[in-house]
Coordinates of C-alpha atoms in Angstrom, one line a residue:
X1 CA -4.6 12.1 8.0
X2 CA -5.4 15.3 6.2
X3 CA -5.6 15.5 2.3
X4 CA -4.1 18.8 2.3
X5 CA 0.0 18.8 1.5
X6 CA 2.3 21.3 1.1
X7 CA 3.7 22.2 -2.5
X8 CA 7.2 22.7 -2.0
X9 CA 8.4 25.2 -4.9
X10 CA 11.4 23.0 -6.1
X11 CA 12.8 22.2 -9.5
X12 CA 12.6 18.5 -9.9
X13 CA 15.4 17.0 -12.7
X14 CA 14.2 15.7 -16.1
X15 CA 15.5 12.2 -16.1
X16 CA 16.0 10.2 -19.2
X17 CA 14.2 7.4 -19.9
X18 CA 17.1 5.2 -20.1
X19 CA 18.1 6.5 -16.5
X20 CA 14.8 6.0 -14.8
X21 CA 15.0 2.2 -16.9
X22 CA 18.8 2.1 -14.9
X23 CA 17.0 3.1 -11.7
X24 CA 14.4 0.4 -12.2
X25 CA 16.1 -2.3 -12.3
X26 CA 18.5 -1.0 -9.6
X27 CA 15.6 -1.4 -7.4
X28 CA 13.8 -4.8 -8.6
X29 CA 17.3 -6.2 -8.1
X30 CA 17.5 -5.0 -4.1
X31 CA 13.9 -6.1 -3.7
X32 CA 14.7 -9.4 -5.6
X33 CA 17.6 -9.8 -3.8
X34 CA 16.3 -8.6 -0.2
X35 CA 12.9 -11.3 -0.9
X36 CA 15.2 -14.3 -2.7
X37 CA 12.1 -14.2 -5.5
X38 CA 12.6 -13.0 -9.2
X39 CA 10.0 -10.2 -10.0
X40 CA 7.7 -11.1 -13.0
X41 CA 4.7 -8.9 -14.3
X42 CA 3.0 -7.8 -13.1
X43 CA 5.2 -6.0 -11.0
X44 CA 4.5 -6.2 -7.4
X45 CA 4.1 -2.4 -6.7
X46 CA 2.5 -2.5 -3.5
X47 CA 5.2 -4.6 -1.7
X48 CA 7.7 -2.9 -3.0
X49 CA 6.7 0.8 -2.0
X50 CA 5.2 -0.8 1.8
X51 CA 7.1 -3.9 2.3
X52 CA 11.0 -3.0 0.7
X53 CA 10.7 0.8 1.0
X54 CA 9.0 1.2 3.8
X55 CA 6.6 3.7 2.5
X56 CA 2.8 4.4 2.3
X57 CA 1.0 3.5 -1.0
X58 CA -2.1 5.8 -1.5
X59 CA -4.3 6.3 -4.4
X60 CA -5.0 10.0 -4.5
X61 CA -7.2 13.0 -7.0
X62 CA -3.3 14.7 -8.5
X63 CA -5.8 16.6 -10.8
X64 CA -7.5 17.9 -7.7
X65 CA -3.7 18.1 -5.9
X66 CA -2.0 19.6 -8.5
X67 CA -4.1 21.6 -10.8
X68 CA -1.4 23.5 -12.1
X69 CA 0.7 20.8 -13.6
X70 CA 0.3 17.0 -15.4
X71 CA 1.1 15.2 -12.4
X72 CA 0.9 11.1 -12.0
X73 CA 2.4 10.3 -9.1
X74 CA 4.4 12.4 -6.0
X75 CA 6.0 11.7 -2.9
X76 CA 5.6 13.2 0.9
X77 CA 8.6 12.5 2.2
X78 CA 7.7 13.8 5.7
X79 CA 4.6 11.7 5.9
X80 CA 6.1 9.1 4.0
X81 CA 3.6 8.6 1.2
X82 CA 3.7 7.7 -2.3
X83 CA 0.5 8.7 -4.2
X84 CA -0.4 8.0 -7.4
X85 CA -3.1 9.0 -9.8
X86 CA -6.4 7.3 -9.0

């Protein structure tokens, strides 16, 4: 697979903290739920992004990526990839 991605020129909403906190749980809950287990820390990232969402977890250069912005982590939905900063 190809390191190159397209940018997509979107404006991406500023959520608040408490809503991603809202959104968080939301989703430790289904995954808790789905897997019978209570998540503890440290949180199982990996299963949850491969395992529960069905999605790739990749380590990737956002620097490198995204030069033009403070990026930490993105999404490709069409590959289905979550990277986040190595």
């Amino acid at each position: 697979m190809s390191n190159q991605f397209l940018v997509v020129d979107r404006e991406v909403p500023y959520l608040h903290i408490s809503q991603i906190e809202l959104e968080t749980r939301a989703l430790l809950e289904e995954y808790e739920y789905k897997f019978g287990r209570k998540v503890t820390a440290p949180i199982p990232i990996d299963s949850i992004t491969e395992i529960h969402l069905q999605l790739t977890l990749e380590f990737k250069d956002m620097k490198t990526l995204f030069p033009f912005a403070d990026v930490h982590g993105a999404i490709w939905f069409d590959e289905g990839i979550v990277g986040i900063e190595q």
